[in-house]
Amino acid sequence: MNKIQMVDLQSQYKKIQPEIDKAILNVVGSAAFINGPEVKQFQADLEKYLDVKHVIPCANGTDALQIAMMGLGLEQGDEVITADFTFAATVEVIALLKLTPVLVDVDADTFNMNIDALKKAITPKTKAIVPVHLFGQCANMEAVLEVAKAHNLYVIEDTAQAIGADYTFKNGTTKKAGTIGNVGTTSFFPSKNLGCYGDGGAIFTNDDDLAHIIRGIVNHGMYKRYYHDVVGVNSRLDSIQAAVLRLKLPHLDAYCDARKNAAVYYNQGFSVSNKITTPVTSNFTTHVFHQYTLRVNDVDRNALHQHLLDNNIPNAIYYPVPLHSQKAYVDSRYKEEDFAVTNELIETVISLPMHTELEKEQQDFIIKSILDFVK
Ligand SMILES: *Cc1c(COP(=O)(O)O)cnc(C)c1O
C-alpha cells in the first residue's frame, strides 16, 4: 500500500506531467511572467466553465474576498455577516477593511450558515452576507438570497472550497457555486479542488459595472495607466500559475468525481457504526468534497485523532477553534449560546484524507482503523 497522504499532489501531477512541464517552460521561454496570454486564456476558460460573465484573476483567495468587499464599496462600520465555522480568511478581510464582522452559527449536518441565525443577526447596519460553501457543498443560497433581497444586502460567496459544485434552485435552474450572489471568490491554493502550483485566486461576477471596478482595484486602482482613481491593491495571478490552471481546469469535473467516489466508499464503510455521522449533502447542491469530515459521538475525538496518527493515517481537525473565540475576533456582543452548534462541532469533527488519488486499499485501512477504535 502506498503511504497515505492527506492530499496527494505528486501523483496527480505525474498523470499530466508532460503537458504541465511544457506549459511552464513555454511561459519561462516567453518571459511573459505577468499578465501573459495564459492569464487571459485561463480567465476566458473559467468564465465558460462557470457560465459567468466576468472572472477577474488575483493573487489568492484571501485577496479575492478583500477585493470583492472593496469593489462593493463597503465602508467602515458596515456589518458583514459570515459563518462562525470556517477558515479565518473570511472574517480576517472584513476586520482588515474596518468593517464589522458578525459571526453566526451553522447547521450541524451541513456545516454551512444557519438561516435563522442569519436572520437574527441582521441590523440596520448590515450591508453584506458572506456565505461560505464549506467543505465542498453550497450553503442554502435560495434562502440567503431571499434574506438579502428583503434587507437590500450584498451576497459574496466564498467558494474557495466548492469550485465546481452545482446549485439547483426550486424552479430547476442550476448555477455553479460562486455565480449565484453579487460576487463570488475562490482560491487556487495547491490543495484546493482546482489548485495551482503556488498561490492564486479569482473573483466572479455577472455585474458589468462591478467587474469594471474590480479590474481597476486589483491593479492599483488604475482604470487608465498611471491614473489612480481609487485606492487599489496589487493582486495578480502570474502567468505560470495560469498556465497550470488552464491545463487542470478540463480535469476539474473528473477530479470532483474522484473525490465524490472516495466519499461514497468511505460512507459505505462507516455505515456500520452508529457513533459516526458521515457527511450530509443538502438536496439543492452537489458536493465536491474538498474535505471529507466525520462527526463522532460517544468517542474521544482527540484520542481518535492521535490513534490515526499513530497508524500513519494523516487527519485534521477543521476547525479546532470557533472564530468567535479567536483572540483576534472576540467581541463582547457575542453570546456563547448563539454558537451552540459550532461549539459542539469543534469537539466532534475529524477530516480524513481526501484527494483525487485515494486508493480503495488505503481507504479500507483508514476505515478499519477508525472502526476498530470507535467499536
Ligand atoms: C483557502 C480558503 C481561503 C483563502 O484562500 P488563500 O488562497 O489561501 O488566500 C478563504 N476561504 C476559505 C473558506 C478557504 O478555504
mmCIF file of C-alpha atoms and ligand atoms in Angstrom:
data_model
loop_
_atom_site.group_PDB
_atom_site.id
_atom_site.type_symbol
_atom_site.label_atom_id
_atom_site.label_comp_id
_atom_site.label_asym_id
_atom_site.label_seq_id
_atom_site.Cartn_x
_atom_site.Cartn_y
_atom_site.Cartn_z
ATOM 1 C CA MET A 1 0.000 0.000 0.000
ATOM 2 C CA ASN A 2 1.320 3.465 -0.853
ATOM 3 C CA LYS A 3 1.895 5.881 2.005
ATOM 4 C CA ILE A 4 -1.384 7.609 2.861
ATOM 5 C CA GLN A 5 -1.379 11.366 2.416
ATOM 6 C CA MET A 6 -3.962 13.964 3.424
ATOM 7 C CA VAL A 7 -3.634 15.382 -0.104
ATOM 8 C CA ASP A 8 -1.563 13.686 -2.821
ATOM 9 C CA LEU A 9 -0.452 16.357 -5.260
ATOM 10 C CA GLN A 10 2.577 14.475 -6.633
ATOM 11 C CA SER A 11 0.590 11.540 -8.059
ATOM 12 C CA GLN A 12 -1.916 13.942 -9.595
ATOM 13 C CA TYR A 13 0.920 15.919 -11.206
ATOM 14 C CA LYS A 14 2.592 12.787 -12.618
ATOM 15 C CA LYS A 15 -0.539 11.981 -14.639
ATOM 16 C CA ILE A 16 -0.342 15.285 -16.518
ATOM 17 C CA GLN A 17 3.373 15.983 -16.150
ATOM 18 C CA PRO A 18 4.409 16.265 -19.839
ATOM 19 C CA GLU A 19 1.774 18.915 -20.653
ATOM 20 C CA ILE A 20 2.365 20.817 -17.419
ATOM 21 C CA ASP A 21 6.140 20.879 -17.812
ATOM 22 C CA LYS A 22 5.803 22.066 -21.393
ATOM 23 C CA ALA A 23 3.353 24.830 -20.466
ATOM 24 C CA ILE A 24 5.575 26.092 -17.638
ATOM 25 C CA LEU A 25 8.665 26.086 -19.866
ATOM 26 C CA ASN A 26 6.721 27.965 -22.541
ATOM 27 C CA VAL A 27 5.978 30.753 -20.085
ATOM 28 C CA VAL A 28 9.599 30.844 -18.962
ATOM 29 C CA GLY A 29 10.714 30.965 -22.582
ATOM 30 C CA SER A 30 8.295 33.756 -23.434
ATOM 31 C CA ALA A 31 9.286 35.743 -20.319
ATOM 32 C CA ALA A 32 5.677 36.983 -20.148
ATOM 33 C CA PHE A 33 5.544 36.246 -16.432
ATOM 34 C CA ILE A 34 2.918 38.835 -15.547
ATOM 35 C CA ASN A 35 -0.347 39.314 -17.445
ATOM 36 C CA GLY A 36 0.824 36.983 -20.194
ATOM 37 C CA PRO A 37 -1.594 35.424 -22.688
ATOM 38 C CA GLU A 38 -2.062 32.400 -20.404
ATOM 39 C CA VAL A 39 -3.817 34.605 -17.839
ATOM 40 C CA LYS A 40 -6.337 35.934 -20.382
ATOM 41 C CA GLN A 41 -6.935 32.442 -21.754
ATOM 42 C CA PHE A 42 -7.473 30.909 -18.339
ATOM 43 C CA GLN A 43 -9.841 33.744 -17.479
ATOM 44 C CA ALA A 44 -11.893 33.027 -20.603
ATOM 45 C CA ASP A 45 -11.844 29.263 -19.987
ATOM 46 C CA LEU A 46 -13.053 29.711 -16.414
ATOM 47 C CA GLU A 47 -15.793 32.155 -17.494
ATOM 48 C CA LYS A 48 -17.025 29.481 -19.871
ATOM 49 C CA TYR A 49 -16.810 26.665 -17.312
ATOM 50 C CA LEU A 50 -18.664 28.661 -14.655
ATOM 51 C CA ASP A 51 -21.058 30.256 -17.159
ATOM 52 C CA VAL A 52 -20.330 33.659 -15.649
ATOM 53 C CA LYS A 53 -19.727 36.956 -17.476
ATOM 54 C CA HIS A 54 -16.580 38.022 -15.655
ATOM 55 C CA VAL A 55 -13.690 36.245 -13.990
ATOM 56 C CA ILE A 56 -11.031 38.522 -12.519
ATOM 57 C CA PRO A 57 -7.931 36.539 -11.555
ATOM 58 C CA CYS A 58 -5.969 37.682 -8.498
ATOM 59 C CA ALA A 59 -3.163 36.560 -6.203
ATOM 60 C CA ASN A 60 -5.005 34.335 -3.710
ATOM 61 C CA GLY A 61 -8.395 33.572 -2.193
ATOM 62 C CA THR A 62 -7.964 35.957 0.718
ATOM 63 C CA ASP A 63 -7.261 38.859 -1.640
ATOM 64 C CA ALA A 64 -10.276 37.811 -3.700
ATOM 65 C CA LEU A 65 -12.530 38.264 -0.668
ATOM 66 C CA GLN A 66 -10.963 41.584 0.261
ATOM 67 C CA ILE A 67 -11.172 42.953 -3.278
ATOM 68 C CA ALA A 68 -14.802 41.844 -3.632
ATOM 69 C CA MET A 69 -15.661 43.801 -0.483
ATOM 70 C CA MET A 70 -13.697 46.828 -1.681
ATOM 71 C CA GLY A 71 -15.441 46.625 -5.046
ATOM 72 C CA LEU A 72 -18.858 46.707 -3.433
ATOM 73 C CA GLY A 73 -17.861 49.932 -1.684
ATOM 74 C CA LEU A 74 -18.390 48.612 1.832
ATOM 75 C CA GLU A 75 -17.353 51.206 4.408
ATOM 76 C CA GLN A 76 -16.112 51.377 7.976
ATOM 77 C CA GLY A 77 -18.822 50.327 10.398
ATOM 78 C CA ASP A 78 -20.834 48.346 7.854
ATOM 79 C CA GLU A 79 -21.761 44.981 9.290
ATOM 80 C CA VAL A 80 -20.886 41.873 7.302
ATOM 81 C CA ILE A 81 -22.371 38.564 8.378
ATOM 82 C CA THR A 82 -20.451 35.332 7.929
ATOM 83 C CA ALA A 83 -20.250 31.859 9.445
ATOM 84 C CA ASP A 84 -18.526 31.138 12.752
ATOM 85 C CA PHE A 85 -17.292 27.779 11.471
ATOM 86 C CA THR A 86 -14.889 28.491 8.611
ATOM 87 C CA PHE A 87 -11.294 29.307 7.787
ATOM 88 C CA ALA A 88 -10.221 32.641 9.294
ATOM 89 C CA ALA A 89 -9.577 34.332 5.920
ATOM 90 C CA THR A 90 -13.277 35.057 5.551
ATOM 91 C CA VAL A 91 -13.525 37.104 8.731
ATOM 92 C CA GLU A 92 -9.981 38.456 8.535
ATOM 93 C CA VAL A 93 -10.583 40.622 5.482
ATOM 94 C CA ILE A 94 -13.794 42.013 6.960
ATOM 95 C CA ALA A 95 -11.864 43.157 10.020
ATOM 96 C CA LEU A 96 -8.912 44.367 7.951
ATOM 97 C CA LEU A 97 -11.192 46.690 5.972
ATOM 98 C CA LYS A 98 -12.544 48.077 9.277
ATOM 99 C CA LEU A 99 -15.932 46.608 8.535
ATOM 100 C CA THR A 100 -17.704 44.934 11.446
ATOM 101 C CA PRO A 101 -17.720 41.133 11.274
ATOM 102 C CA VAL A 102 -20.864 39.486 12.622
ATOM 103 C CA LEU A 103 -20.434 35.756 13.091
ATOM 104 C CA VAL A 104 -23.385 33.394 13.067
ATOM 105 C CA ASP A 105 -23.833 29.726 13.889
ATOM 106 C CA VAL A 106 -24.009 26.941 11.314
ATOM 107 C CA ASP A 107 -26.124 23.832 10.705
ATOM 108 C CA ALA A 108 -24.770 20.682 12.352
ATOM 109 C CA ASP A 109 -25.438 18.418 9.367
ATOM 110 C CA THR A 110 -24.031 20.548 6.508
ATOM 111 C CA PHE A 111 -21.600 22.808 8.446
ATOM 112 C CA ASN A 112 -23.000 25.776 6.480
ATOM 113 C CA MET A 113 -24.547 29.053 7.658
ATOM 114 C CA ASN A 114 -27.784 28.617 9.647
ATOM 115 C CA ILE A 115 -30.510 30.712 8.074
ATOM 116 C CA ASP A 116 -32.371 31.502 11.317
ATOM 117 C CA ALA A 117 -29.118 32.708 12.862
ATOM 118 C CA LEU A 118 -28.506 34.819 9.766
ATOM 119 C CA LYS A 119 -31.956 36.436 10.041
ATOM 120 C CA LYS A 120 -31.461 37.098 13.744
ATOM 121 C CA ALA A 121 -28.125 38.836 13.126
ATOM 122 C CA ILE A 122 -29.472 41.454 10.736
ATOM 123 C CA THR A 123 -29.451 45.069 11.951
ATOM 124 C CA PRO A 124 -29.898 48.412 10.168
ATOM 125 C CA LYS A 125 -26.087 48.455 9.711
ATOM 126 C CA THR A 126 -25.915 45.104 7.912
ATOM 127 C CA LYS A 127 -24.606 45.541 4.367
ATOM 128 C CA ALA A 128 -23.484 42.123 3.194
ATOM 129 C CA ILE A 129 -23.670 38.389 3.777
ATOM 130 C CA VAL A 130 -20.719 36.093 3.102
ATOM 131 C CA PRO A 131 -21.949 32.513 2.872
ATOM 132 C CA VAL A 132 -19.031 30.073 2.811
ATOM 133 C CA HIS A 133 -19.612 26.895 0.797
ATOM 134 C CA LEU A 134 -17.767 24.867 3.391
ATOM 135 C CA PHE A 135 -16.006 21.571 2.656
ATOM 136 C CA GLY A 136 -17.410 21.461 -0.893
ATOM 137 C CA GLN A 137 -21.186 21.942 -0.816
ATOM 138 C CA CYS A 138 -23.199 25.114 -1.255
ATOM 139 C CA ALA A 139 -24.867 26.959 1.571
ATOM 140 C CA ASN A 140 -28.640 27.419 1.272
ATOM 141 C CA MET A 141 -28.342 30.146 -1.360
ATOM 142 C CA GLU A 142 -32.030 30.452 -2.162
ATOM 143 C CA ALA A 143 -32.707 31.325 1.480
ATOM 144 C CA VAL A 144 -29.651 33.612 1.632
ATOM 145 C CA LEU A 145 -30.819 35.461 -1.491
ATOM 146 C CA GLU A 146 -34.302 35.894 -0.014
ATOM 147 C CA VAL A 147 -32.876 37.435 3.156
ATOM 148 C CA ALA A 148 -30.540 39.621 1.087
ATOM 149 C CA LYS A 149 -33.393 40.844 -1.083
ATOM 150 C CA ALA A 150 -35.640 41.624 1.868
ATOM 151 C CA HIS A 151 -32.919 43.739 3.516
ATOM 152 C CA ASN A 152 -31.124 45.051 0.422
ATOM 153 C CA LEU A 153 -27.831 43.302 1.181
ATOM 154 C CA TYR A 154 -24.941 42.165 -0.999
ATOM 155 C CA VAL A 155 -24.080 38.485 -1.182
ATOM 156 C CA ILE A 156 -20.413 37.487 -1.502
ATOM 157 C CA GLU A 157 -19.915 33.741 -1.914
ATOM 158 C CA ASP A 158 -16.679 32.315 -0.541
ATOM 159 C CA THR A 159 -16.205 29.443 -2.991
ATOM 160 C CA ALA A 160 -12.616 28.559 -2.039
ATOM 161 C CA GLN A 161 -13.703 25.034 -1.058
ATOM 162 C CA ALA A 162 -16.507 24.419 -3.537
ATOM 163 C CA ILE A 163 -15.422 25.361 -7.041
ATOM 164 C CA GLY A 164 -17.223 23.037 -9.447
ATOM 165 C CA ALA A 165 -20.243 22.419 -7.187
ATOM 166 C CA ASP A 166 -23.693 22.907 -8.748
ATOM 167 C CA TYR A 167 -26.615 24.607 -7.017
ATOM 168 C CA THR A 168 -30.171 23.805 -8.089
ATOM 169 C CA PHE A 169 -32.961 26.298 -7.411
ATOM 170 C CA LYS A 170 -36.533 25.240 -6.618
ATOM 171 C CA ASN A 171 -37.549 26.131 -10.179
ATOM 172 C CA GLY A 172 -34.981 23.676 -11.525
ATOM 173 C CA THR A 173 -32.361 26.212 -12.709
ATOM 174 C CA THR A 174 -28.792 25.204 -11.957
ATOM 175 C CA LYS A 175 -25.847 27.520 -11.347
ATOM 176 C CA LYS A 176 -22.220 26.976 -10.441
ATOM 177 C CA ALA A 177 -21.154 27.786 -6.886
ATOM 178 C CA GLY A 178 -19.796 31.323 -6.796
ATOM 179 C CA THR A 179 -22.023 32.674 -9.573
ATOM 180 C CA ILE A 180 -25.233 32.992 -7.553
ATOM 181 C CA GLY A 181 -24.743 36.086 -5.382
ATOM 182 C CA ASN A 182 -23.473 39.529 -6.424
ATOM 183 C CA VAL A 183 -19.927 38.260 -6.449
ATOM 184 C CA GLY A 184 -18.060 35.016 -5.800
ATOM 185 C CA THR A 185 -14.468 34.375 -4.800
ATOM 186 C CA THR A 186 -12.174 31.393 -4.912
ATOM 187 C CA SER A 187 -8.664 30.222 -4.114
ATOM 188 C CA PHE A 188 -6.289 28.162 -6.251
ATOM 189 C CA PHE A 189 -4.111 27.206 -3.274
ATOM 190 C CA PRO A 190 -2.412 23.903 -4.262
ATOM 191 C CA SER A 191 -4.628 21.674 -2.099
ATOM 192 C CA LYS A 192 -7.932 23.223 -3.214
ATOM 193 C CA ASN A 193 -10.043 21.281 -5.725
ATOM 194 C CA LEU A 194 -8.636 23.394 -8.561
ATOM 195 C CA GLY A 195 -5.154 24.087 -7.259
ATOM 196 C CA CYS A 196 -2.176 25.700 -8.950
ATOM 197 C CA TYR A 197 1.494 25.260 -8.058
ATOM 198 C CA GLY A 198 1.737 28.272 -5.796
ATOM 199 C CA ASP A 199 -0.801 30.925 -4.830
ATOM 200 C CA GLY A 200 -3.729 32.063 -6.927
ATOM 201 C CA GLY A 201 -7.308 33.246 -6.683
ATOM 202 C CA ALA A 202 -10.204 34.712 -8.631
ATOM 203 C CA ILE A 203 -13.331 36.805 -8.339
ATOM 204 C CA PHE A 204 -16.501 36.069 -10.380
ATOM 205 C CA THR A 205 -19.457 38.285 -11.188
ATOM 206 C CA ASN A 206 -22.209 38.798 -13.745
ATOM 207 C CA ASP A 207 -22.336 42.524 -12.918
ATOM 208 C CA ASP A 208 -20.514 44.530 -15.647
ATOM 209 C CA ASP A 209 -20.069 47.655 -13.505
ATOM 210 C CA LEU A 210 -18.730 45.709 -10.532
ATOM 211 C CA ALA A 211 -16.344 43.776 -12.796
ATOM 212 C CA HIS A 212 -15.002 47.054 -14.170
ATOM 213 C CA ILE A 213 -14.471 48.477 -10.683
ATOM 214 C CA ILE A 214 -12.737 45.287 -9.522
ATOM 215 C CA ARG A 215 -10.416 45.143 -12.572
ATOM 216 C CA GLY A 216 -9.135 48.555 -11.511
ATOM 217 C CA ILE A 217 -8.835 47.673 -7.831
ATOM 218 C CA VAL A 218 -6.639 44.615 -8.473
ATOM 219 C CA ASN A 219 -4.311 46.881 -10.490
ATOM 220 C CA HIS A 220 -3.547 49.751 -8.075
ATOM 221 C CA GLY A 221 -6.878 51.464 -8.675
ATOM 222 C CA MET A 222 -5.883 52.269 -12.274
ATOM 223 C CA TYR A 223 -8.501 52.470 -14.997
ATOM 224 C CA LYS A 224 -6.114 54.377 -17.259
ATOM 225 C CA ARG A 225 -2.374 53.719 -16.985
ATOM 226 C CA TYR A 226 -0.829 55.874 -14.207
ATOM 227 C CA TYR A 227 -4.162 57.472 -13.289
ATOM 228 C CA HIS A 228 -5.247 56.183 -9.885
ATOM 229 C CA ASP A 229 -8.953 56.836 -9.380
ATOM 230 C CA VAL A 230 -9.440 54.717 -6.276
ATOM 231 C CA VAL A 231 -7.203 53.120 -3.680
ATOM 232 C CA GLY A 232 -6.405 49.690 -5.038
ATOM 233 C CA VAL A 233 -4.097 46.795 -4.343
ATOM 234 C CA ASN A 234 -1.572 44.782 -6.312
ATOM 235 C CA SER A 235 -3.075 41.342 -6.718
ATOM 236 C CA ARG A 236 -2.217 39.273 -9.777
ATOM 237 C CA LEU A 237 -2.337 35.670 -10.880
ATOM 238 C CA ASP A 238 1.026 35.071 -12.505
ATOM 239 C CA SER A 239 1.335 33.505 -15.957
ATOM 240 C CA ILE A 240 2.947 30.263 -14.775
ATOM 241 C CA GLN A 241 0.057 29.621 -12.375
ATOM 242 C CA ALA A 242 -2.455 30.500 -15.085
ATOM 243 C CA ALA A 243 -0.766 28.035 -17.458
ATOM 244 C CA VAL A 244 -1.043 25.278 -14.835
ATOM 245 C CA LEU A 245 -4.680 26.135 -14.101
ATOM 246 C CA ARG A 246 -5.592 26.182 -17.790
ATOM 247 C CA LEU A 247 -4.368 22.604 -18.096
ATOM 248 C CA LYS A 248 -6.038 21.463 -14.882
ATOM 249 C CA LEU A 249 -9.441 23.103 -15.464
ATOM 250 C CA PRO A 250 -10.555 20.491 -18.064
ATOM 251 C CA HIS A 251 -9.889 17.837 -15.372
ATOM 252 C CA LEU A 252 -11.850 19.611 -12.627
ATOM 253 C CA ASP A 253 -15.080 17.655 -13.080
ATOM 254 C CA ALA A 254 -13.173 14.357 -13.108
ATOM 255 C CA TYR A 255 -11.259 15.464 -10.003
ATOM 256 C CA CYS A 256 -14.555 16.253 -8.251
ATOM 257 C CA ASP A 257 -15.954 12.862 -9.325
ATOM 258 C CA ALA A 258 -12.894 11.064 -7.955
ATOM 259 C CA ARG A 259 -13.401 12.828 -4.626
ATOM 260 C CA LYS A 260 -17.119 12.020 -4.673
ATOM 261 C CA ASN A 261 -16.425 8.339 -5.357
ATOM 262 C CA ALA A 262 -13.948 8.223 -2.490
ATOM 263 C CA ALA A 263 -16.594 9.844 -0.241
ATOM 264 C CA VAL A 264 -19.215 7.270 -1.236
ATOM 265 C CA TYR A 265 -16.736 4.488 -0.427
ATOM 266 C CA TYR A 266 -15.996 5.997 2.989
ATOM 267 C CA ASN A 267 -19.748 6.443 3.634
ATOM 268 C CA GLN A 268 -20.387 2.748 2.950
ATOM 269 C CA GLY A 269 -17.529 1.698 5.176
ATOM 270 C CA PHE A 270 -18.683 3.814 8.119
ATOM 271 C CA SER A 271 -22.388 2.992 7.776
ATOM 272 C CA VAL A 272 -21.991 0.048 10.201
ATOM 273 C CA SER A 273 -21.204 2.370 13.117
ATOM 274 C CA ASN A 274 -23.797 4.431 14.968
ATOM 275 C CA LYS A 275 -21.045 6.511 16.553
ATOM 276 C CA ILE A 276 -20.046 8.040 13.253
ATOM 277 C CA THR A 277 -22.052 10.555 11.233
ATOM 278 C CA THR A 278 -20.863 10.729 7.637
ATOM 279 C CA PRO A 279 -21.196 13.975 5.642
ATOM 280 C CA VAL A 280 -24.749 15.031 4.775
ATOM 281 C CA THR A 281 -25.358 16.688 1.403
ATOM 282 C CA SER A 282 -28.261 19.152 1.049
ATOM 283 C CA ASN A 283 -30.694 18.329 -1.754
ATOM 284 C CA PHE A 284 -30.122 21.681 -3.516
ATOM 285 C CA THR A 285 -26.381 21.205 -4.087
ATOM 286 C CA THR A 286 -23.799 18.763 -5.305
ATOM 287 C CA HIS A 287 -20.847 18.093 -3.018
ATOM 288 C CA VAL A 288 -17.293 18.272 -4.393
ATOM 289 C CA PHE A 289 -15.709 17.045 -1.135
ATOM 290 C CA HIS A 290 -12.889 19.483 -0.649
ATOM 291 C CA GLN A 291 -12.894 17.873 2.783
ATOM 292 C CA TYR A 292 -14.406 14.622 3.976
ATOM 293 C CA THR A 293 -15.430 15.402 7.524
ATOM 294 C CA LEU A 294 -16.947 12.980 10.022
ATOM 295 C CA ARG A 295 -18.732 13.788 13.262
ATOM 296 C CA VAL A 296 -18.259 11.324 16.079
ATOM 297 C CA ASN A 297 -20.423 10.879 19.144
ATOM 298 C CA ASP A 298 -19.597 8.994 22.311
ATOM 299 C CA VAL A 299 -15.983 8.835 21.091
ATOM 300 C CA ASP A 300 -12.903 10.677 22.394
ATOM 301 C CA ARG A 301 -12.235 12.631 19.206
ATOM 302 C CA ASN A 302 -8.754 13.794 20.223
ATOM 303 C CA ALA A 303 -7.762 10.225 21.086
ATOM 304 C CA LEU A 304 -9.077 9.090 17.695
ATOM 305 C CA HIS A 305 -7.006 11.817 16.025
ATOM 306 C CA GLN A 306 -3.891 10.506 17.823
ATOM 307 C CA HIS A 307 -4.763 6.857 17.144
ATOM 308 C CA LEU A 308 -4.870 7.577 13.416
ATOM 309 C CA LEU A 309 -1.598 9.478 13.508
ATOM 310 C CA ASP A 310 -0.027 6.532 15.358
ATOM 311 C CA ASN A 311 -1.168 4.359 12.442
ATOM 312 C CA ASN A 312 0.361 6.744 9.879
ATOM 313 C CA ILE A 313 -3.044 7.997 8.805
ATOM 314 C CA PRO A 314 -2.930 11.756 8.381
ATOM 315 C CA ASN A 315 -6.088 13.542 9.521
ATOM 316 C CA ALA A 316 -7.029 17.017 10.631
ATOM 317 C CA ILE A 317 -9.387 18.952 12.834
ATOM 318 C CA TYR A 318 -11.028 21.583 10.637
ATOM 319 C CA TYR A 319 -11.581 23.728 12.663
ATOM 320 C CA PRO A 320 -10.360 23.425 16.243
ATOM 321 C CA VAL A 321 -11.437 26.891 17.454
ATOM 322 C CA PRO A 322 -14.618 28.770 16.503
ATOM 323 C CA LEU A 323 -13.893 32.186 15.013
ATOM 324 C CA HIS A 324 -15.908 33.954 17.707
ATOM 325 C CA SER A 325 -13.431 32.574 20.292
ATOM 326 C CA GLN A 326 -10.288 33.519 18.385
ATOM 327 C CA LYS A 327 -8.348 36.254 20.178
ATOM 328 C CA ALA A 328 -8.357 38.455 17.085
ATOM 329 C CA TYR A 329 -12.124 38.305 16.699
ATOM 330 C CA VAL A 330 -13.617 38.175 20.199
ATOM 331 C CA ASP A 331 -16.451 40.633 20.628
ATOM 332 C CA SER A 332 -18.431 41.316 23.780
ATOM 333 C CA ARG A 333 -21.644 41.236 21.740
ATOM 334 C CA TYR A 334 -21.321 37.504 21.143
ATOM 335 C CA LYS A 335 -23.207 35.141 23.451
ATOM 336 C CA GLU A 336 -21.961 31.561 23.751
ATOM 337 C CA GLU A 337 -25.478 30.144 23.467
ATOM 338 C CA ASP A 338 -25.730 31.629 19.982
ATOM 339 C CA PHE A 339 -22.898 29.338 18.855
ATOM 340 C CA ALA A 340 -24.101 26.044 20.305
ATOM 341 C CA VAL A 341 -23.597 24.105 17.057
ATOM 342 C CA THR A 342 -20.124 25.429 16.248
ATOM 343 C CA ASN A 343 -19.058 24.910 19.854
ATOM 344 C CA GLU A 344 -20.071 21.281 19.554
ATOM 345 C CA LEU A 345 -18.593 20.728 16.078
ATOM 346 C CA ILE A 346 -15.112 21.826 17.110
ATOM 347 C CA GLU A 347 -15.147 18.952 19.634
ATOM 348 C CA THR A 348 -16.595 16.272 17.362
ATOM 349 C CA VAL A 349 -15.370 16.761 13.772
ATOM 350 C CA ILE A 350 -12.469 14.978 12.136
ATOM 351 C CA SER A 351 -11.395 15.295 8.487
ATOM 352 C CA LEU A 352 -9.900 12.294 6.719
ATOM 353 C CA PRO A 353 -7.526 12.004 3.774
ATOM 354 C CA MET A 354 -9.397 13.225 0.684
ATOM 355 C CA HIS A 355 -7.922 13.800 -2.750
ATOM 356 C CA THR A 356 -8.137 12.617 -6.328
ATOM 357 C CA GLU A 357 -5.647 9.763 -5.960
ATOM 358 C CA LEU A 358 -7.006 7.839 -2.936
ATOM 359 C CA GLU A 359 -6.842 4.067 -3.369
ATOM 360 C CA LYS A 360 -9.506 1.647 -2.111
ATOM 361 C CA GLU A 361 -6.813 -0.279 -0.244
ATOM 362 C CA GLN A 362 -5.838 2.908 1.588
ATOM 363 C CA GLN A 363 -9.471 3.714 2.355
ATOM 364 C CA ASP A 364 -10.071 0.170 3.646
ATOM 365 C CA PHE A 365 -7.135 0.617 6.011
ATOM 366 C CA ILE A 366 -8.430 4.013 7.208
ATOM 367 C CA ILE A 367 -11.984 2.723 7.679
ATOM 368 C CA LYS A 368 -10.848 -0.359 9.596
ATOM 369 C CA SER A 369 -8.551 1.671 11.801
ATOM 370 C CA ILE A 370 -11.407 4.046 12.730
ATOM 371 C CA LEU A 371 -13.991 1.293 13.252
ATOM 372 C CA ASP A 372 -11.538 -0.622 15.466
ATOM 373 C CA PHE A 373 -11.112 2.471 17.609
ATOM 374 C CA VAL A 374 -14.754 3.530 17.979
ATOM 375 C CA LYS A 375 -16.158 -0.064 18.197
HETATM 376 C C1 LIG B 1 -8.407 28.539 1.452
HETATM 377 C C2 LIG B 1 -9.532 29.427 1.854
HETATM 378 C C3 LIG B 1 -9.458 30.828 1.735
HETATM 379 C C4 LIG B 1 -8.188 31.555 1.421
HETATM 380 O O1 LIG B 1 -7.553 31.227 0.269
HETATM 381 P P1 LIG B 1 -5.989 31.576 0.091
HETATM 382 O O2 LIG B 1 -5.763 31.375 -1.363
HETATM 383 O O3 LIG B 1 -5.217 30.647 0.950
HETATM 384 O O4 LIG B 1 -5.802 33.004 0.484
HETATM 385 C C5 LIG B 1 -10.588 31.568 2.032
HETATM 386 N N1 LIG B 1 -11.727 30.990 2.447
HETATM 387 C C6 LIG B 1 -11.828 29.657 2.601
HETATM 388 C C7 LIG B 1 -13.120 29.071 3.061
HETATM 389 C C8 LIG B 1 -10.736 28.824 2.332
HETATM 390 O O5 LIG B 1 -10.841 27.512 2.494
#
